[in-house]
C-alpha positions as protocol buffer text, in pm:
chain_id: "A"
residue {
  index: 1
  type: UNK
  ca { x: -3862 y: 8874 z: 5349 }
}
residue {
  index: 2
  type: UNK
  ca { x: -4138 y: 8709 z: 5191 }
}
residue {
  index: 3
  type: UNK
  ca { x: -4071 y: 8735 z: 4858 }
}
residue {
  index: 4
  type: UNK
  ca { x: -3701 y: 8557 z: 4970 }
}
residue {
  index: 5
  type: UNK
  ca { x: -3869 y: 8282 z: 5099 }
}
residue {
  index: 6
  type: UNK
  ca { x: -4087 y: 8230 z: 4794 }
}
residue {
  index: 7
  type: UNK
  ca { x: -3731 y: 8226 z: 4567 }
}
residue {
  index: 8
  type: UNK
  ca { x: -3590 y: 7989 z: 4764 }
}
residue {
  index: 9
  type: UNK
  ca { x: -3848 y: 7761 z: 4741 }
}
residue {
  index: 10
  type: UNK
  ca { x: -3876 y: 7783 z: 4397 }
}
residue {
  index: 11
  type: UNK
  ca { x: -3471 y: 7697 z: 4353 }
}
residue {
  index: 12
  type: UNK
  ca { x: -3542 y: 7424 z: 4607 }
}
residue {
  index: 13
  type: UNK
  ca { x: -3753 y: 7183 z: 4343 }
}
residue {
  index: 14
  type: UNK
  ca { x: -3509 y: 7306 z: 4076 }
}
residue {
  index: 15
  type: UNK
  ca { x: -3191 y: 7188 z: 4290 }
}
residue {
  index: 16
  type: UNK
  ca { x: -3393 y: 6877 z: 4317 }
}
residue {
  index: 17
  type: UNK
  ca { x: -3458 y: 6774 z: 3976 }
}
residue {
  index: 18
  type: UNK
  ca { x: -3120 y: 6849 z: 3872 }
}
residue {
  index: 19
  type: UNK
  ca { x: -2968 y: 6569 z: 4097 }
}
residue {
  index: 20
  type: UNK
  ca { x: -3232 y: 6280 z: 3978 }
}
residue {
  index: 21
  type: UNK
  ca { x: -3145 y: 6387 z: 3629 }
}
residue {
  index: 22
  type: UNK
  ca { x: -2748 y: 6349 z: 3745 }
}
residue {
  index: 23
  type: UNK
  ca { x: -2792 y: 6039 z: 3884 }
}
residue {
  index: 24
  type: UNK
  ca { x: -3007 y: 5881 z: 3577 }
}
residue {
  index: 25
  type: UNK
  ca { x: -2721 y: 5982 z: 3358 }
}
residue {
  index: 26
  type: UNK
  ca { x: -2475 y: 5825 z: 3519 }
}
residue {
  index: 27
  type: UNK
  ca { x: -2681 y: 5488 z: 3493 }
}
residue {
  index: 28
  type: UNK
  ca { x: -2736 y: 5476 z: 3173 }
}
residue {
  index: 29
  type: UNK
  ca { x: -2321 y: 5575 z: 3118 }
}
residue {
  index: 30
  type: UNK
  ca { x: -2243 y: 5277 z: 3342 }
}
residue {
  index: 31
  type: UNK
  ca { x: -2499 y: 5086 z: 3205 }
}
residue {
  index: 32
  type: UNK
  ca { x: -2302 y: 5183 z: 2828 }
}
residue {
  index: 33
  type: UNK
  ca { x: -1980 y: 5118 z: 2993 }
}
residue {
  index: 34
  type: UNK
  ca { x: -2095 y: 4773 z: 3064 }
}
residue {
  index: 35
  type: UNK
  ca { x: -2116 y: 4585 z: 2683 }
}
residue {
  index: 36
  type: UNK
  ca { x: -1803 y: 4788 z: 2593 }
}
residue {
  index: 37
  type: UNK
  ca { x: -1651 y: 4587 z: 2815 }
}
residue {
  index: 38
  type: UNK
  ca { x: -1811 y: 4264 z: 2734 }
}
residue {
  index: 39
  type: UNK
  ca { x: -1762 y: 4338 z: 2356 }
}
residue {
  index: 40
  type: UNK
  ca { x: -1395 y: 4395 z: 2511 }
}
residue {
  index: 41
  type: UNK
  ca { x: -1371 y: 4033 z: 2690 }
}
residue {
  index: 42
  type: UNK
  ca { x: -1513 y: 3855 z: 2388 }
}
residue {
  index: 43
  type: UNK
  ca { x: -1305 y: 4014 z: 2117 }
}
residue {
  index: 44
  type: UNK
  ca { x: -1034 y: 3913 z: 2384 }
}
residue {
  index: 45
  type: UNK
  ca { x: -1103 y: 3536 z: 2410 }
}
residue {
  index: 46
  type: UNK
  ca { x: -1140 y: 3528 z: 2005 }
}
residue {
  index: 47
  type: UNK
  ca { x: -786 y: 3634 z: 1988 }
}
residue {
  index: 48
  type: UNK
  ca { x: -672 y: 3425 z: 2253 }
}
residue {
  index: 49
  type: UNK
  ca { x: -843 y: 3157 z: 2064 }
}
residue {
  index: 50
  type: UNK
  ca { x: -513 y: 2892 z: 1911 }
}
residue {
  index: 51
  type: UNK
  ca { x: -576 y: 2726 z: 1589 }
}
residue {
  index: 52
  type: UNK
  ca { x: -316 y: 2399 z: 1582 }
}
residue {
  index: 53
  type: UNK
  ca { x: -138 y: 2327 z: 1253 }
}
residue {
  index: 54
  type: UNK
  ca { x: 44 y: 2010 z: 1145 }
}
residue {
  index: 55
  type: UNK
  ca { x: 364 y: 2016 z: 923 }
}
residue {
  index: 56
  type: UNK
  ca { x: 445 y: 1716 z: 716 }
}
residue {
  index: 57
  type: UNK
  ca { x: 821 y: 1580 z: 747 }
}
residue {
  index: 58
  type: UNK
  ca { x: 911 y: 1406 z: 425 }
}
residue {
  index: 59
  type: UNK
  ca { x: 1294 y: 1293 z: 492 }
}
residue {
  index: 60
  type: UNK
  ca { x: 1354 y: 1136 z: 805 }
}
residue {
  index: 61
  type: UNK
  ca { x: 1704 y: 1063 z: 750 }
}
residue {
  index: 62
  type: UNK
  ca { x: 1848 y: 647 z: 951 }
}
residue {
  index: 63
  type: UNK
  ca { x: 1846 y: 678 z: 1322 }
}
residue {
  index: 64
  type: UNK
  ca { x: 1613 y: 984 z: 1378 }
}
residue {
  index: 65
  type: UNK
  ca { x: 1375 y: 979 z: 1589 }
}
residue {
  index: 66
  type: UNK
  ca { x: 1067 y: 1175 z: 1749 }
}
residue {
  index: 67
  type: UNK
  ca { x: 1212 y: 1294 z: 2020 }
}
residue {
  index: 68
  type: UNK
  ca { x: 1481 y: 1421 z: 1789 }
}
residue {
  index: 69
  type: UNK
  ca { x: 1236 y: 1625 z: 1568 }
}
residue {
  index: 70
  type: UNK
  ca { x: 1097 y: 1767 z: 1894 }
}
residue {
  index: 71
  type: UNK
  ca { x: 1393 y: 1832 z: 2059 }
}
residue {
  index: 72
  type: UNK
  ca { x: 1508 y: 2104 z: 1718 }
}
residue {
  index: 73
  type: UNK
  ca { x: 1167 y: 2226 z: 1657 }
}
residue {
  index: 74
  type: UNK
  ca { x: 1069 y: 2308 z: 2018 }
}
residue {
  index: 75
  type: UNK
  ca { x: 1289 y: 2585 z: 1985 }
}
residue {
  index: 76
  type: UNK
  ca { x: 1053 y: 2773 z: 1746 }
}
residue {
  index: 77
  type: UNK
  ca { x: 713 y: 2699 z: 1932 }
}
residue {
  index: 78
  type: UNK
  ca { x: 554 y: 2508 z: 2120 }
}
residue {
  index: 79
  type: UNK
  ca { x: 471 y: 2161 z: 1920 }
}
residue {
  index: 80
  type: UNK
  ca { x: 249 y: 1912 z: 2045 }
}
residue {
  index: 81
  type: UNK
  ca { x: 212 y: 1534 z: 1883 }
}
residue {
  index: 82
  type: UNK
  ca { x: 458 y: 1412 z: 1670 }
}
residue {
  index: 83
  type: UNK
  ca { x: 389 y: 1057 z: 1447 }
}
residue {
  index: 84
  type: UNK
  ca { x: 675 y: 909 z: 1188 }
}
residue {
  index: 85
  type: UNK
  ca { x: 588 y: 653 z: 1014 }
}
residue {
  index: 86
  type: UNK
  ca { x: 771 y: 372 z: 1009 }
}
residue {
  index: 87
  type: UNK
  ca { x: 907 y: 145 z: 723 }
}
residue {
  index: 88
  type: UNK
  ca { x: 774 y: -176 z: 532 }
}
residue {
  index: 89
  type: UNK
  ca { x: 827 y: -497 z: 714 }
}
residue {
  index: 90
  type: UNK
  ca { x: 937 y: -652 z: 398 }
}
residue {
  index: 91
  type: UNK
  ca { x: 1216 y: -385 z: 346 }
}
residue {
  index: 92
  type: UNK
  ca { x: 1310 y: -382 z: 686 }
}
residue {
  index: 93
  type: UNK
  ca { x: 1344 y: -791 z: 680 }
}
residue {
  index: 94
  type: UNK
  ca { x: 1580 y: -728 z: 344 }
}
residue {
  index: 95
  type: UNK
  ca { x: 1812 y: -441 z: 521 }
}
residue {
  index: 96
  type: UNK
  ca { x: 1829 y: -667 z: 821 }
}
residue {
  index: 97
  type: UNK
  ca { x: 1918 y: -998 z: 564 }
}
residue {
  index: 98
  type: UNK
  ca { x: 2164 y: -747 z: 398 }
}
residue {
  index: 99
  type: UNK
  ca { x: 2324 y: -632 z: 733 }
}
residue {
  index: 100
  type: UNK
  ca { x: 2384 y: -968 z: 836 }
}
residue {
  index: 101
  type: UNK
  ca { x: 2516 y: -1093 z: 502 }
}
residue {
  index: 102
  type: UNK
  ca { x: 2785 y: -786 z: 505 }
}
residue {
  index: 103
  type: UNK
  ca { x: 2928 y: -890 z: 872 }
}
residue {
  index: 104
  type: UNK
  ca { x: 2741 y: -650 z: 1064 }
}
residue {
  index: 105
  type: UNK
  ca { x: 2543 y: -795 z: 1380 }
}
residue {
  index: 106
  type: UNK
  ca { x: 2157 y: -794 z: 1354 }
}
residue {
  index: 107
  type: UNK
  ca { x: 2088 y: -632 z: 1713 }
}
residue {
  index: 108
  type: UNK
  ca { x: 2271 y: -281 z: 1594 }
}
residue {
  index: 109
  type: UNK
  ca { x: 2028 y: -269 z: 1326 }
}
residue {
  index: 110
  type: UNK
  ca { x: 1751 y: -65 z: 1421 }
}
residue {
  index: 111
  type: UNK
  ca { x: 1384 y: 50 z: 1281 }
}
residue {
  index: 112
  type: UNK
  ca { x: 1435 y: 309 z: 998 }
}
residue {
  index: 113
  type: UNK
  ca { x: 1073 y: 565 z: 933 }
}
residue {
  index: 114
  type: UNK
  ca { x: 983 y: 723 z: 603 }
}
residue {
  index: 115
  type: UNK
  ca { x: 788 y: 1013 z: 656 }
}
residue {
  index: 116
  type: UNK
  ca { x: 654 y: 1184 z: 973 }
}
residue {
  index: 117
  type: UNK
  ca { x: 393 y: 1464 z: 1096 }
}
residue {
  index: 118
  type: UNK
  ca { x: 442 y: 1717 z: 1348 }
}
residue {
  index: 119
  type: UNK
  ca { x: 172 y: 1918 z: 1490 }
}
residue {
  index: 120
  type: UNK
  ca { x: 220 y: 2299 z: 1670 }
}
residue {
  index: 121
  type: UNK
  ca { x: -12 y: 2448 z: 1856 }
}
residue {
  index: 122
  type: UNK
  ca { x: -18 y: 2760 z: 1675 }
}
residue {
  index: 123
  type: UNK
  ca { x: -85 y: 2698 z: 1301 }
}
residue {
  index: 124
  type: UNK
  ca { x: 129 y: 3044 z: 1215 }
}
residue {
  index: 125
  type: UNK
  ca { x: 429 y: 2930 z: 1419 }
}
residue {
  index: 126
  type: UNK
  ca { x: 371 y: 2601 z: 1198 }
}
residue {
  index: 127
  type: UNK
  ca { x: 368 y: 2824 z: 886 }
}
residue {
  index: 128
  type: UNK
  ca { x: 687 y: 3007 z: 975 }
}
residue {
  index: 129
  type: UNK
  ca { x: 856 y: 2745 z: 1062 }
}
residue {
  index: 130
  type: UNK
  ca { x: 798 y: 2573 z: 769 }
}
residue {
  index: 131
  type: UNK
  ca { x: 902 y: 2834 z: 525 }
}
residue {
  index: 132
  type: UNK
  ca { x: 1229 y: 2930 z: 701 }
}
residue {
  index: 133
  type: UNK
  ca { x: 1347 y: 2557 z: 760 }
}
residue {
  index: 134
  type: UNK
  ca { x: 1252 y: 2406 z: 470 }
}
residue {
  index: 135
  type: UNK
  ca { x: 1571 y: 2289 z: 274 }
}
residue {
  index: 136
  type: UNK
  ca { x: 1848 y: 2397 z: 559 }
}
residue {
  index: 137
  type: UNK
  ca { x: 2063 y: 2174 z: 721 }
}
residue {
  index: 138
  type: UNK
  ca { x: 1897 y: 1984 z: 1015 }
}
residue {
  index: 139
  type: UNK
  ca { x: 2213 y: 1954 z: 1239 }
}
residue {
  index: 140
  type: UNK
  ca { x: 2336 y: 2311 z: 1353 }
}
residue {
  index: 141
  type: UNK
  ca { x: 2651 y: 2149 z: 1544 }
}
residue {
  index: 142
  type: UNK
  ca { x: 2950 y: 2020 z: 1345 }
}
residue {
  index: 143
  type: UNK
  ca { x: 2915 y: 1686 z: 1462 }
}
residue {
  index: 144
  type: UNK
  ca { x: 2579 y: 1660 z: 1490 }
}
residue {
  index: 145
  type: UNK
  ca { x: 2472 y: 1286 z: 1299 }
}
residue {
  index: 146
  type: UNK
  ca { x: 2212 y: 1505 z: 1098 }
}
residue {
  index: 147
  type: UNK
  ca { x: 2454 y: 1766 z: 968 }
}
residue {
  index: 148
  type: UNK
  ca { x: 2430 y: 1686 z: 596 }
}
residue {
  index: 149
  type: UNK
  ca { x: 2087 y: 1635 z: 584 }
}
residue {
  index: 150
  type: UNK
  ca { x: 1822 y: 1904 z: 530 }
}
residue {
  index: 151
  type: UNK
  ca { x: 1511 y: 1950 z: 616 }
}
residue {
  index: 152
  type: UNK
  ca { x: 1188 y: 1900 z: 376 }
}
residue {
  index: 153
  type: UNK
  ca { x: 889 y: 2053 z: 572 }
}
residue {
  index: 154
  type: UNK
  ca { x: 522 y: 2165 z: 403 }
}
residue {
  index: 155
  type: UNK
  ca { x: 261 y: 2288 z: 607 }
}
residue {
  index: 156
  type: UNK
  ca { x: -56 y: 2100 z: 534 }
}
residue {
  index: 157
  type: UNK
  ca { x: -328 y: 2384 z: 490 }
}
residue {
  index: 158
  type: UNK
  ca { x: -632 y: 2277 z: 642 }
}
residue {
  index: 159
  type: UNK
  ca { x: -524 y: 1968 z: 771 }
}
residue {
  index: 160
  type: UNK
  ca { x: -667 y: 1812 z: 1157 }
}
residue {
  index: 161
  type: UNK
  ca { x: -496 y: 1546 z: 1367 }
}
residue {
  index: 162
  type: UNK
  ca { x: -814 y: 1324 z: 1275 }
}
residue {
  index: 163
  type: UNK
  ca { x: -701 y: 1313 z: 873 }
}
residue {
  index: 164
  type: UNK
  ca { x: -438 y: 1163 z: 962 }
}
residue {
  index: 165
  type: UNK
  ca { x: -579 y: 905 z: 1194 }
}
residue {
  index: 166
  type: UNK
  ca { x: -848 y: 831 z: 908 }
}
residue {
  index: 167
  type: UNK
  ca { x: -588 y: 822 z: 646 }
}
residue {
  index: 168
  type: UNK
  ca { x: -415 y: 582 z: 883 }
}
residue {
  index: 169
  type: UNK
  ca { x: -650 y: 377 z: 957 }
}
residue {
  index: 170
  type: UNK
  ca { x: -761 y: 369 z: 579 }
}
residue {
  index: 171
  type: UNK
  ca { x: -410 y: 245 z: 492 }
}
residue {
  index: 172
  type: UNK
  ca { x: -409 y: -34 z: 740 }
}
residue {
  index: 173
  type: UNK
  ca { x: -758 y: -162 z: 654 }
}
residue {
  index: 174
  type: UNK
  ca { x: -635 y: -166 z: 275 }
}
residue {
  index: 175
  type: UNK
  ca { x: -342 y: -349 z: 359 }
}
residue {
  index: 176
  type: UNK
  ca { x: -556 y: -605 z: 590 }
}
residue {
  index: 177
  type: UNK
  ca { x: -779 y: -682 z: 251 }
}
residue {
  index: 178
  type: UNK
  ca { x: -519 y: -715 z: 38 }
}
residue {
  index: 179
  type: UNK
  ca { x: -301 y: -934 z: 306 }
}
residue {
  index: 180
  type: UNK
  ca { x: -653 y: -1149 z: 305 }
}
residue {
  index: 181
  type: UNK
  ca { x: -682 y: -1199 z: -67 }
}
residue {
  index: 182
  type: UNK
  ca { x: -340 y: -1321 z: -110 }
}
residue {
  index: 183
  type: UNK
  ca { x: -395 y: -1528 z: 145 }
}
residue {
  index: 184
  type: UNK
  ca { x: -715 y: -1705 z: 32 }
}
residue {
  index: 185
  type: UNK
  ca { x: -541 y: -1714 z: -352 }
}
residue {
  index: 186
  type: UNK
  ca { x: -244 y: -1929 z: -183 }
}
residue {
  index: 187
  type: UNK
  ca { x: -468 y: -2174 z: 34 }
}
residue {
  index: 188
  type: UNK
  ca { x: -661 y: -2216 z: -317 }
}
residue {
  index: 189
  type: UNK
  ca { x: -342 y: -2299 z: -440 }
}
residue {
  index: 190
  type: UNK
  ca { x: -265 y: -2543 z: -203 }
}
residue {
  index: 191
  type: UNK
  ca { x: -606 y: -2733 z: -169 }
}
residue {
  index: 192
  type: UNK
  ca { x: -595 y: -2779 z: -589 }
}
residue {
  index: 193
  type: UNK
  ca { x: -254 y: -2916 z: -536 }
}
residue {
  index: 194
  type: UNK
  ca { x: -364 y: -3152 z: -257 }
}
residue {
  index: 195
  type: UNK
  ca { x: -650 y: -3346 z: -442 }
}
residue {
  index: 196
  type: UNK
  ca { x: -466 y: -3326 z: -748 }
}
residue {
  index: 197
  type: UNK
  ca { x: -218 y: -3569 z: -540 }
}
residue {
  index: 198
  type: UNK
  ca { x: -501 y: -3721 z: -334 }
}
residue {
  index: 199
  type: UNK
  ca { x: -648 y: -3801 z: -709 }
}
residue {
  index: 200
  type: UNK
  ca { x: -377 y: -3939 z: -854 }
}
residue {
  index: 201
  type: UNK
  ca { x: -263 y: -4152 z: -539 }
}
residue {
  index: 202
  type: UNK
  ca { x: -633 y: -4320 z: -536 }
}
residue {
  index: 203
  type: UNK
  ca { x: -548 y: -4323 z: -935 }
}
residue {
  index: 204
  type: UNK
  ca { x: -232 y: -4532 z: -889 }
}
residue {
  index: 205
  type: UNK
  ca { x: -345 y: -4761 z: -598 }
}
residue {
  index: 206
  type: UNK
  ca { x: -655 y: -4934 z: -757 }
}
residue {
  index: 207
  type: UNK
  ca { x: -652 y: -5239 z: -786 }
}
residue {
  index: 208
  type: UNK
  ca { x: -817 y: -5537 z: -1052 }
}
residue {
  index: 209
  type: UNK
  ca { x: -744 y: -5323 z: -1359 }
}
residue {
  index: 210
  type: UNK
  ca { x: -610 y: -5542 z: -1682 }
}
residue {
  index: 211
  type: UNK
  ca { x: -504 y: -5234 z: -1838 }
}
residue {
  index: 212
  type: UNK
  ca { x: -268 y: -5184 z: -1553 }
}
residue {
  index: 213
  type: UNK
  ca { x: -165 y: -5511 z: -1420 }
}
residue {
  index: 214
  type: UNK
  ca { x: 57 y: -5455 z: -1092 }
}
residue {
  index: 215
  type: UNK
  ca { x: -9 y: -5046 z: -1105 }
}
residue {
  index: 216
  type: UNK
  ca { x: 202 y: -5005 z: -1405 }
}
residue {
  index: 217
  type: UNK
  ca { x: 102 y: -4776 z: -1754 }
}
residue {
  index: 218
  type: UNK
  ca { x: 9 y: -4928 z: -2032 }
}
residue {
  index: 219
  type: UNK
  ca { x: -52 y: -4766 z: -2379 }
}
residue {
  index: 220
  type: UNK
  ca { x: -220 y: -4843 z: -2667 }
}
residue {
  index: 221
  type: UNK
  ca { x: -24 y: -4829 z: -2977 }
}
residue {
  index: 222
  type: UNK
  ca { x: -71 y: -4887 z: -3348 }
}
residue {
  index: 223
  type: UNK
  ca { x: 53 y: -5246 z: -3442 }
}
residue {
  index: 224
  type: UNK
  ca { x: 372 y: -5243 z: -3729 }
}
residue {
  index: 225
  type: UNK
  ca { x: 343 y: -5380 z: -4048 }
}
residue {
  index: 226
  type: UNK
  ca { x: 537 y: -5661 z: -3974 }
}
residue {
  index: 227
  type: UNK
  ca { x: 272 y: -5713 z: -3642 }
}
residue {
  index: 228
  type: UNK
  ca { x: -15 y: -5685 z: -3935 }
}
residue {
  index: 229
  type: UNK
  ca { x: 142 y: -5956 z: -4187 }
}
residue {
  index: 230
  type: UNK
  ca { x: 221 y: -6200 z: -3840 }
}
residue {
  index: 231
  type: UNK
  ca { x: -139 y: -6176 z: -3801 }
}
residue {
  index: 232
  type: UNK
  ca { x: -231 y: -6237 z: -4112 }
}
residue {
  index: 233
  type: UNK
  ca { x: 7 y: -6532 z: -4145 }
}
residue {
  index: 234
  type: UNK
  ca { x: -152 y: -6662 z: -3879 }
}
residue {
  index: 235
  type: UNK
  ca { x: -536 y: -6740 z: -4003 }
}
residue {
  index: 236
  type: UNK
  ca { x: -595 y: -7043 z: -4204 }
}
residue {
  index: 237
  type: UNK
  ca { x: -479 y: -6972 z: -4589 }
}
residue {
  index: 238
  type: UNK
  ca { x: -277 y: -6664 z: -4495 }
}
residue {
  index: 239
  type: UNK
  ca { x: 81 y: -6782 z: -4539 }
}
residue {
  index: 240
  type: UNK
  ca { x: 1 y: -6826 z: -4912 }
}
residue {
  index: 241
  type: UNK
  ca { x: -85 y: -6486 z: -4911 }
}
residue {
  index: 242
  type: UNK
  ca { x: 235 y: -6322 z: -4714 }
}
residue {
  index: 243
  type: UNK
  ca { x: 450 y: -6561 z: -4991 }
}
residue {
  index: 244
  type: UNK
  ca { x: 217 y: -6361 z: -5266 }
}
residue {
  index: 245
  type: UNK
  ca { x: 278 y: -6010 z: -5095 }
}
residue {
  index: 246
  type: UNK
  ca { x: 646 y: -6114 z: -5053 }
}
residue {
  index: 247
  type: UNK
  ca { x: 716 y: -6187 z: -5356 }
}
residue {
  index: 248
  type: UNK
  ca { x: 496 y: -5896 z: -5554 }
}
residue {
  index: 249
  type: UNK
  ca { x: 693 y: -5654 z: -5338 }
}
residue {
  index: 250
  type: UNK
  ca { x: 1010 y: -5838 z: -5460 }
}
residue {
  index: 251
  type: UNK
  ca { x: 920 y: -5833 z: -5795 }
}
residue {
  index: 252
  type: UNK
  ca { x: 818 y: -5457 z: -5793 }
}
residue {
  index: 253
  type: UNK
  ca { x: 1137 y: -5379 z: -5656 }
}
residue {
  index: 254
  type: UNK
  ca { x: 1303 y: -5534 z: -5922 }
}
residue {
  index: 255
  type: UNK
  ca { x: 1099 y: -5371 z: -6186 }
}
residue {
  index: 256
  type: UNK
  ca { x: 1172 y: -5051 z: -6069 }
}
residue {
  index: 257
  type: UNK
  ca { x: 1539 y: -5120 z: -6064 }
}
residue {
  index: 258
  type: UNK
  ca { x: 1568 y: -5229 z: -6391 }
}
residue {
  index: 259
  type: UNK
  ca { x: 1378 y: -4911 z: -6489 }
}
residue {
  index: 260
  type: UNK
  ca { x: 1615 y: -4695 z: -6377 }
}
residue {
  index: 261
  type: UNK
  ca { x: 1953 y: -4863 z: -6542 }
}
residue {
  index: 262
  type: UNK
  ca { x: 1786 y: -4879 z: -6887 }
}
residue {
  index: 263
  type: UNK
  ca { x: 1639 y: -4562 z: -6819 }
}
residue {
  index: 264
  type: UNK
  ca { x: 1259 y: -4699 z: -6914 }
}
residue {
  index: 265
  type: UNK
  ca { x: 974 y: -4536 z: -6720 }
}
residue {
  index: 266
  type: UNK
  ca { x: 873 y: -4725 z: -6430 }
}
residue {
  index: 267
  type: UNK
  ca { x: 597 y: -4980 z: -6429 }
}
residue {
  index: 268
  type: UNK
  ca { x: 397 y: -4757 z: -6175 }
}
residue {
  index: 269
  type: UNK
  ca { x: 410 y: -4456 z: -6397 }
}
residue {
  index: 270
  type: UNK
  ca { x: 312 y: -4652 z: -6738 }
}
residue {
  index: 271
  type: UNK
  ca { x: -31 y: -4644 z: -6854 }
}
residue {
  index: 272
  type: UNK
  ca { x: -229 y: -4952 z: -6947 }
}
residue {
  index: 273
  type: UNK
  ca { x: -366 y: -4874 z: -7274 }
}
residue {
  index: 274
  type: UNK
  ca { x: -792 y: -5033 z: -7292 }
}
């Protein structure tokens, strides 16, 4: 009986320490259990994680508009903004001029856009769709208004929603500057103009001036000969001399003349022998 008793003591301890070591083992495969999990939930939200992606519209064809563009490519994925850009004022001022000149009333004329951007919010739905659309018909209806027209899509690789508003914004503060410097050239323009009058008006309205008697031009020309010999004529002992001229030229006249009946040389040409 004794040496019973002393046995089952001895398995007693030994029962013991087999449980603690259970129980510390199943801690530490909890406690293992745990970051597998966490690893689990992160690896999780990384793949839940959307990366948006923006495909650039080159065609818009007359009369389409966003909600069109949404309205056909909702139908792949889920898209999110959409910006078209519209046309030039000047070329919109010139197809309305044109519309009006061909019979057509102005108020059915409405905004045309060049190009657009649409943005999905899923940048591989943006890739697909992209490469399956791009030159296919953009009306899948027979009478749809877009039938004949086809789509021209890229996907812009590595492109954000805030390139575009910089590249906007770029764009509109270029076109500001160079609104500003034609502006500034063409009041330039107009203030030369103005004094140039405001000169010649103060020009024409003086008064007192004996070149201009009454406001009217006067030039200075050179006097004839017949002005030159009148003046002559006219101080004391100069008729005598106009009679002289007169009748040297006469008499040169004459000589030369003569000259050329007979066939002589002329008295200008002959030389006066010493």
């Amino acid at each position: 009986m004794k040496a019973a008793e002393l046995v089952e003591e001895r398995r007693a301890p030994m029962e013991g320490g087999s449980q603690e070591e259970a129980e510390r083992n199943t801690d530490a495969a909890e406690e293992q259990e745990e970051p597998e999990e966490a690893d689990c939930d992160s690896s999780s939200k990384k793949k839940k994680r959307v990366v948006p992606g923006i495909v650039y519209l080159g065609h818009v064809p007359p009369r389409f508009r966003p909600l069109h563009v949404r309205n056909l490519l909702s139908a792949y994925g889920e898209v999110g903004r959409v910006f078209f850009q519209a046309e030039d004022r000047f070329v919109r001022r010139k197809k309305k001029a044109a519309a009006a000149a061909g019979g057509k009333k102005a108020a059915k004329y409405s905004k045309d856009y060049t190009e657009g951007w649409v943005e999905f919010r899923d940048k591989r739905i943006a890739k697909r769709v992209a490469a399956s659309l791009h030159n296919t018909p953009m009306g899948a209806r027979r009478r749809s208004p877009f039938r004949y027209d086809l789509w021209n899509l890229k996907y812009l690789h590595r492109f954000t929603w805030s390139h575009l508003s910089e590249h906007l914004a770029f764009e509109r503060q270029v076109r500001r500057q160079r609104l500003r410097a034609e502006v500034a050239q063409a009041k330039r323009e107009t203030d030369f103009y103005l004094q140039s009058v405001e000169r010649g008006k103060r020009f024409l309205a003086t008064d007192g001036d004996a070149t201009r008697p009454n406001s009217s031009w006067t030039f200075a020309q050179r006097p004839t000969e017949q002005e030159l010999r009148a003046r002559k004529a006219a101080r004391p002992g100069g008729r005598e001399r106009a009679r002289l001229a007169n009748f040297q030229d006469q008499a040169r006249s004459n000589k030369g003349l003569l000259a050329r009946i007979f066939g002589a040389p002329p008295p200008a040409e002959s030389k006066e022998e010493p």
